CSV table of C-alpha atoms in Angstrom, one decimal:
chain,number,residue,atom,x,y,z
O,1,MET,CA,122.8,90.0,114.7
O,2,THR,CA,122.9,87.0,112.9
O,3,VAL,CA,122.1,86.7,109.1
O,4,ALA,CA,119.3,84.3,110.1
O,5,ASP,CA,117.9,87.1,112.0
O,6,GLU,CA,118.2,89.6,109.3
O,7,ASN,CA,116.8,87.6,106.7
O,8,ILE,CA,113.8,86.8,108.8
O,9,LEU,CA,113.4,90.7,109.3
O,10,ALA,CA,113.8,91.3,105.7
O,11,ALA,CA,111.0,88.8,104.7
O,12,ILE,CA,108.7,90.5,107.4
O,13,ALA,CA,109.4,93.8,106.3
O,14,THR,CA,109.0,92.7,102.6
O,15,GLY,CA,105.5,90.7,103.5
O,16,THR,CA,104.1,93.4,105.6
O,17,GLY,CA,105.0,96.5,103.4
O,18,CYS,CA,106.9,98.3,106.4
O,19,GLY,CA,110.0,99.4,106.9
O,20,ILE,CA,111.9,98.3,110.0
O,21,VAL,CA,114.7,99.7,112.3
O,22,ILE,CA,116.2,97.9,115.3
O,23,VAL,CA,117.7,100.4,117.9
O,24,ASP,CA,119.7,98.7,121.0
O,25,ALA,CA,119.8,100.2,124.5
O,26,ALA,CA,122.4,102.8,123.4
O,27,ASP,CA,120.1,104.3,120.8
O,28,ARG,CA,122.6,102.9,118.5
O,29,ILE,CA,121.1,101.3,115.3
O,30,GLU,CA,121.2,97.1,115.0
O,31,TYR,CA,119.1,96.6,112.1
O,32,TRP,CA,118.2,98.7,108.7
O,33,SER,CA,115.8,97.2,106.6
O,34,PRO,CA,115.9,97.3,102.6
O,35,GLN,CA,112.8,99.5,102.2
O,36,LEU,CA,114.4,102.3,104.5
O,37,GLU,CA,117.8,102.1,102.4
O,38,VAL,CA,115.4,102.9,99.6
O,39,VAL,CA,113.6,105.9,101.1
O,40,SER,CA,116.5,107.5,102.5
O,41,GLY,CA,119.6,106.8,100.4
O,42,LEU,CA,121.3,105.6,103.2
O,43,THR,CA,122.6,101.6,103.0
O,44,ALA,CA,122.7,99.7,106.5
O,45,ASP,CA,126.2,99.8,106.1
O,46,GLN,CA,126.1,103.7,106.8
O,47,VAL,CA,123.8,103.7,109.7
O,48,VAL,CA,124.4,100.5,111.4
O,49,GLY,CA,126.4,101.4,115.0
O,50,GLN,CA,124.9,105.0,114.2
O,51,PRO,CA,123.0,106.8,117.3
O,52,TRP,CA,119.4,107.1,115.8
O,53,SER,CA,119.0,110.0,117.8
O,54,GLU,CA,121.4,111.9,115.4
O,55,LEU,CA,120.4,110.3,112.4
O,56,LEU,CA,117.5,113.0,111.4
O,57,LEU,CA,120.4,115.8,112.1
O,58,SER,CA,122.9,114.4,109.7
O,59,SER,CA,123.7,116.7,107.0
O,60,GLY,CA,123.3,113.5,104.5
O,61,LEU,CA,120.0,112.9,105.7
O,62,SER,CA,118.6,116.1,105.2
O,63,GLU,CA,119.7,116.6,101.8
O,64,GLY,CA,118.2,113.2,100.7
O,65,GLY,CA,121.2,111.1,101.4
O,66,GLY,CA,121.1,109.8,97.6
O,67,ASP,CA,121.0,110.6,94.1
O,68,ASP,CA,118.9,112.6,92.2
O,69,ALA,CA,116.0,109.9,91.5
O,70,ASP,CA,115.9,109.3,95.2
O,71,ASP,CA,115.4,112.8,96.3
O,72,GLU,CA,112.5,113.1,93.6
O,73,LEU,CA,110.8,110.1,95.4
O,74,VAL,CA,110.4,111.2,98.9
O,75,ASP,CA,112.1,113.7,101.4
O,76,ALA,CA,114.0,111.5,103.5
O,77,ALA,CA,114.3,113.4,106.6
O,78,THR,CA,110.2,113.9,106.5
O,79,VAL,CA,109.5,109.9,105.8
O,80,LEU,CA,111.8,108.6,108.4
O,81,SER,CA,110.5,111.0,111.1
O,82,GLY,CA,107.3,108.9,110.7
O,83,VAL,CA,109.1,105.7,112.3
O,84,ALA,CA,107.1,104.9,115.4
O,85,PHE,CA,109.2,102.9,118.2
O,86,TYR,CA,108.2,100.1,120.2
O,87,PRO,CA,109.6,98.4,123.0
O,88,GLU,CA,111.0,94.6,122.7
O,89,ASP,CA,109.6,93.8,125.8
O,90,ALA,CA,107.2,95.7,127.3
O,91,ASP,CA,108.4,95.1,130.8
O,92,THR,CA,111.1,97.3,130.0
O,93,ALA,CA,109.5,100.0,128.2
O,94,ASP,CA,110.5,102.6,130.6
O,95,SER,CA,113.9,101.3,131.2
O,96,GLY,CA,115.4,102.3,128.0
O,97,GLY,CA,115.8,98.8,126.4
O,98,ARG,CA,115.9,97.9,122.8
O,99,ARG,CA,113.4,99.1,120.7
O,100,VAL,CA,111.9,98.0,117.2
O,101,GLY,CA,111.1,101.0,114.8
O,102,ILE,CA,108.2,100.4,112.4
O,103,LEU,CA,107.5,102.7,109.0
O,104,ARG,CA,104.3,102.0,107.6
O,105,LEU,CA,103.7,103.6,104.3
O,106,THR,CA,101.0,103.2,101.6
O,107,SER,CA,100.8,103.0,97.8
O,108,GLN,CA,99.4,106.6,97.5
O,109,CYS,CA,102.4,108.3,99.3
O,110,LEU,CA,103.9,108.3,95.6
O,111,ASP,CA,102.5,108.1,92.0
O,112,ASP,CA,103.5,106.2,89.2
O,113,VAL,CA,106.8,104.8,90.9
O,114,ASP,CA,106.9,100.8,90.3
O,115,ASN,CA,108.7,99.0,92.7
O,116,PHE,CA,108.4,101.5,95.6
O,117,PRO,CA,108.8,99.2,98.8
O,118,PHE,CA,105.8,100.5,100.9
O,119,ALA,CA,103.1,99.7,98.3
O,120,ALA,CA,101.2,96.8,100.3
O,121,GLU,CA,98.0,99.0,100.7
O,122,THR,CA,96.3,102.2,99.8
O,123,ALA,CA,96.0,105.2,102.2
O,124,ASN,CA,92.5,103.7,103.4
O,125,GLY,CA,94.6,100.8,104.3
O,126,ILE,CA,92.8,98.6,101.0
O,127,PRO,CA,95.3,95.9,99.7
O,128,SER,CA,97.0,97.6,96.3
O,129,ARG,CA,97.9,96.5,93.2
O,130,ARG,CA,101.4,95.4,94.5
O,131,ALA,CA,99.3,93.0,97.2
O,132,MET,CA,98.0,91.6,94.0
O,133,PHE,CA,100.7,90.8,92.5
O,134,GLU,CA,102.5,89.3,95.6
O,135,LEU,CA,99.5,87.2,96.4
O,136,ILE,CA,99.2,85.7,92.9
O,137,GLN,CA,102.8,85.1,92.7
O,138,SER,CA,102.4,83.0,96.0
O,139,GLN,CA,99.3,81.3,94.5
O,140,ILE,CA,101.4,80.5,91.3
O,141,ALA,CA,104.1,79.1,94.0
O,142,PHE,CA,101.5,76.6,95.4
O,143,ARG,CA,99.7,75.7,92.1
O,144,VAL,CA,103.4,74.6,91.2
O,145,ARG,CA,104.4,72.8,94.2
O,146,TYR,CA,100.7,71.1,94.9
O,147,GLN,CA,98.8,71.6,91.9
O,148,THR,CA,96.4,73.9,93.8
O,149,PRO,CA,94.1,75.8,91.6
O,150,PHE,CA,92.9,79.4,92.1
O,151,ALA,CA,91.4,82.2,90.2
O,152,LEU,CA,91.6,86.0,89.8
O,153,LEU,CA,88.4,88.1,89.7
O,154,PHE,CA,88.1,91.7,89.2
O,155,LEU,CA,85.1,94.2,90.0
O,156,ARG,CA,84.8,97.3,87.6
O,157,ILE,CA,82.6,99.7,88.8
O,158,LYS,CA,81.4,101.1,85.3
O,159,ASN,CA,79.7,104.7,86.7
O,160,TYR,CA,82.6,105.6,89.0
O,161,GLN,CA,83.4,108.7,87.2
O,162,SER,CA,80.0,110.1,87.5
O,163,PHE,CA,80.3,109.8,91.5
O,164,VAL,CA,83.9,111.3,91.6
O,165,ASP,CA,82.2,114.0,89.1
O,166,VAL,CA,79.7,115.3,91.7
O,167,LEU,CA,81.1,114.1,94.9
O,168,GLY,CA,85.0,114.6,94.3
O,169,SER,CA,87.9,112.0,95.0
O,170,GLU,CA,87.8,112.0,98.7
O,171,VAL,CA,84.4,111.1,99.0
O,172,TRP,CA,84.5,108.5,96.3
O,173,ASP,CA,87.8,107.0,98.4
O,174,ILE,CA,85.5,106.8,101.1
O,175,THR,CA,83.0,104.8,99.1
O,176,ASN,CA,85.9,102.3,98.1
O,177,ARG,CA,86.6,101.9,101.5
O,178,LEU,CA,82.7,100.8,102.0
O,179,ILE,CA,82.9,98.6,98.5
O,180,PHE,CA,86.0,97.0,100.0
O,181,ASP,CA,84.5,96.2,103.4
O,182,GLN,CA,81.2,94.7,101.8
O,183,LEU,CA,83.6,92.5,99.4
O,184,SER,CA,85.6,91.4,102.6
O,185,SER,CA,82.6,90.4,104.0
O,186,ILE,CA,81.0,87.6,101.8
O,187,ILE,CA,84.6,86.1,100.5
O,188,ARG,CA,86.2,83.4,102.1
O,189,MET,CA,88.5,83.8,104.8
O,190,ALA,CA,91.1,82.3,102.3
O,191,ASP,CA,90.4,84.4,100.0
O,192,SER,CA,91.8,88.1,99.4
O,193,VAL,CA,90.4,91.3,98.2
O,194,GLY,CA,92.2,94.7,97.2
O,195,LEU,CA,91.9,97.9,94.9
O,196,TYR,CA,93.6,97.7,91.5
O,197,ASP,CA,92.9,101.1,90.5
O,198,GLU,CA,90.4,103.8,91.7
O,199,SER,CA,87.3,102.0,89.7
O,200,THR,CA,88.5,98.3,89.9
O,201,PHE,CA,88.7,95.9,92.8
O,202,TRP,CA,90.8,92.5,92.3
O,203,VAL,CA,89.8,89.2,94.1
O,204,VAL,CA,92.2,86.3,94.7
O,205,LEU,CA,90.4,83.0,95.1
O,206,ALA,CA,92.8,80.3,96.5
O,207,ASN,CA,91.5,77.0,96.0
O,208,SER,CA,89.2,77.7,93.5
O,209,THR,CA,88.1,76.0,90.0
O,210,LEU,CA,86.5,77.3,87.3
O,211,SER,CA,83.1,76.4,88.9
O,212,GLY,CA,84.0,78.1,92.2
O,213,ALA,CA,85.3,81.4,90.5
O,214,ARG,CA,81.7,81.7,88.7
O,215,VAL,CA,79.9,81.2,91.6
O,216,ALA,CA,82.2,83.9,93.5
O,217,ALA,CA,82.1,86.1,90.8
O,218,GLU,CA,78.0,85.7,90.5
O,219,LYS,CA,77.9,86.6,94.2
O,220,ILE,CA,80.2,89.5,93.9
O,221,LYS,CA,78.2,90.8,90.8
O,222,ARG,CA,74.9,90.6,92.8
O,223,LEU,CA,76.6,92.3,95.7
O,224,GLY,CA,78.0,95.2,93.9
O,225,SER,CA,74.9,95.8,91.8
O,226,SER,CA,72.6,95.9,94.6
O,227,MET,CA,75.2,99.0,96.6
O,228,LYS,CA,73.8,102.5,96.4
O,229,VAL,CA,75.8,105.5,97.2
O,230,ASP,CA,73.0,107.5,98.9
O,231,SER,CA,73.8,111.2,98.6
O,232,LEU,CA,73.1,110.9,95.2
O,233,ASP,CA,70.7,108.1,95.2
O,234,ILE,CA,72.2,105.8,92.4
O,235,PHE,CA,73.0,102.4,92.4
O,236,LEU,CA,76.5,101.1,91.4
O,237,SER,CA,76.9,99.7,87.8
O,238,VAL,CA,79.2,97.1,88.1
O,239,ALA,CA,81.2,94.4,85.7
O,240,VAL,CA,82.8,91.1,86.9
O,241,ALA,CA,85.3,89.0,85.3
O,242,GLY,CA,87.6,86.6,86.0
O,243,VAL,CA,90.3,84.0,84.9
O,244,VAL,CA,91.6,80.7,86.5
O,245,ALA,CA,95.4,79.9,86.6
O,246,HIS,CA,96.5,78.3,83.7
O,247,PRO,CA,100.1,76.0,83.9
O,248,GLY,CA,102.9,78.3,82.9
O,249,ASP,CA,101.4,81.3,83.7
O,250,ASN,CA,103.2,84.4,85.9
O,251,CYS,CA,101.8,87.3,87.2
O,252,ASP,CA,101.7,89.4,84.3
O,253,THR,CA,100.0,87.6,82.1
O,254,MET,CA,97.3,85.6,84.5
O,255,VAL,CA,96.3,89.8,85.3
O,256,ASP,CA,96.6,90.7,81.6
O,257,ARG,CA,93.9,87.8,80.9
O,258,GLY,CA,91.7,88.8,84.0
O,259,LEU,CA,91.7,92.8,82.5
O,260,ALA,CA,91.1,91.3,79.1
O,261,GLN,CA,88.0,89.5,80.1
O,262,ILE,CA,86.8,92.5,82.2
O,263,GLU,CA,86.9,94.5,79.2
O,264,LYS,CA,84.8,92.0,77.3
O,265,ALA,CA,82.5,92.0,80.2
O,266,LEU,CA,81.8,95.7,80.2
O,267,GLU,CA,80.6,95.1,76.6
O,268,SER,CA,78.3,92.0,77.6
O,269,SER,CA,74.8,92.3,78.3
O,270,SER,CA,74.9,90.2,81.8
O,271,GLY,CA,78.3,92.2,83.0
O,272,LEU,CA,79.9,89.1,84.0
O,273,VAL,CA,82.3,87.1,82.3
O,274,VAL,CA,84.6,84.2,84.1
O,275,THR,CA,86.5,81.8,81.5
O,276,GLU,CA,89.9,79.3,81.7
């Protein structure tokens, strides 16, 4: 496998939030993505050329394979047993040919772990905070290169704790999925939406000026305020805020500005604040 091939696979693994392993026809590992190195404590140099079928039984893997910090993150053997394999060519699926293994974890697998490689989505399949930062970074690069404007919005559900107290966290997770589906249905195909925390959604508006961001924010505010949890017969109480990108912004400064605006929106009578 060439260096170019490995770079492409590493980019795919990073972009999709998946770990990737490639196994040849003889069941020996050809490629081991950086994400799998993190969860197993085993480097590519240690596993490439080794039989996959024997890997899960190796003493190093069953013991966690890394230092104490890695052991605290995950049980590597349990995690790697979740790798799903697909034939490189569907026509050779029964002939023992080359296979691609994909490990897809979610950002709820671990709590409070920064920079964990599997954080593109929550357990409910909603793009997570990590996905938001990656999108903002991409939009900043576009802005620098092409002067393309963009905006970041936050939707905060003010009375979410009342629902959690009565219905429980699991039902609230389902409610968040329904809210996500509704938000996804009203934004443009070029825009993205996800979950920042259990009570806050983010929306990245591509190629959006301040006026466009305000229109989108008003639309999101109307939608959120019209949604009702049927089991309690209570409407959501929401606040929406947003900011447009500034020259020199990085991910952290833009998110900090957006979160500051959502606090202002919570105190505002209109519940809506969108600024430069």
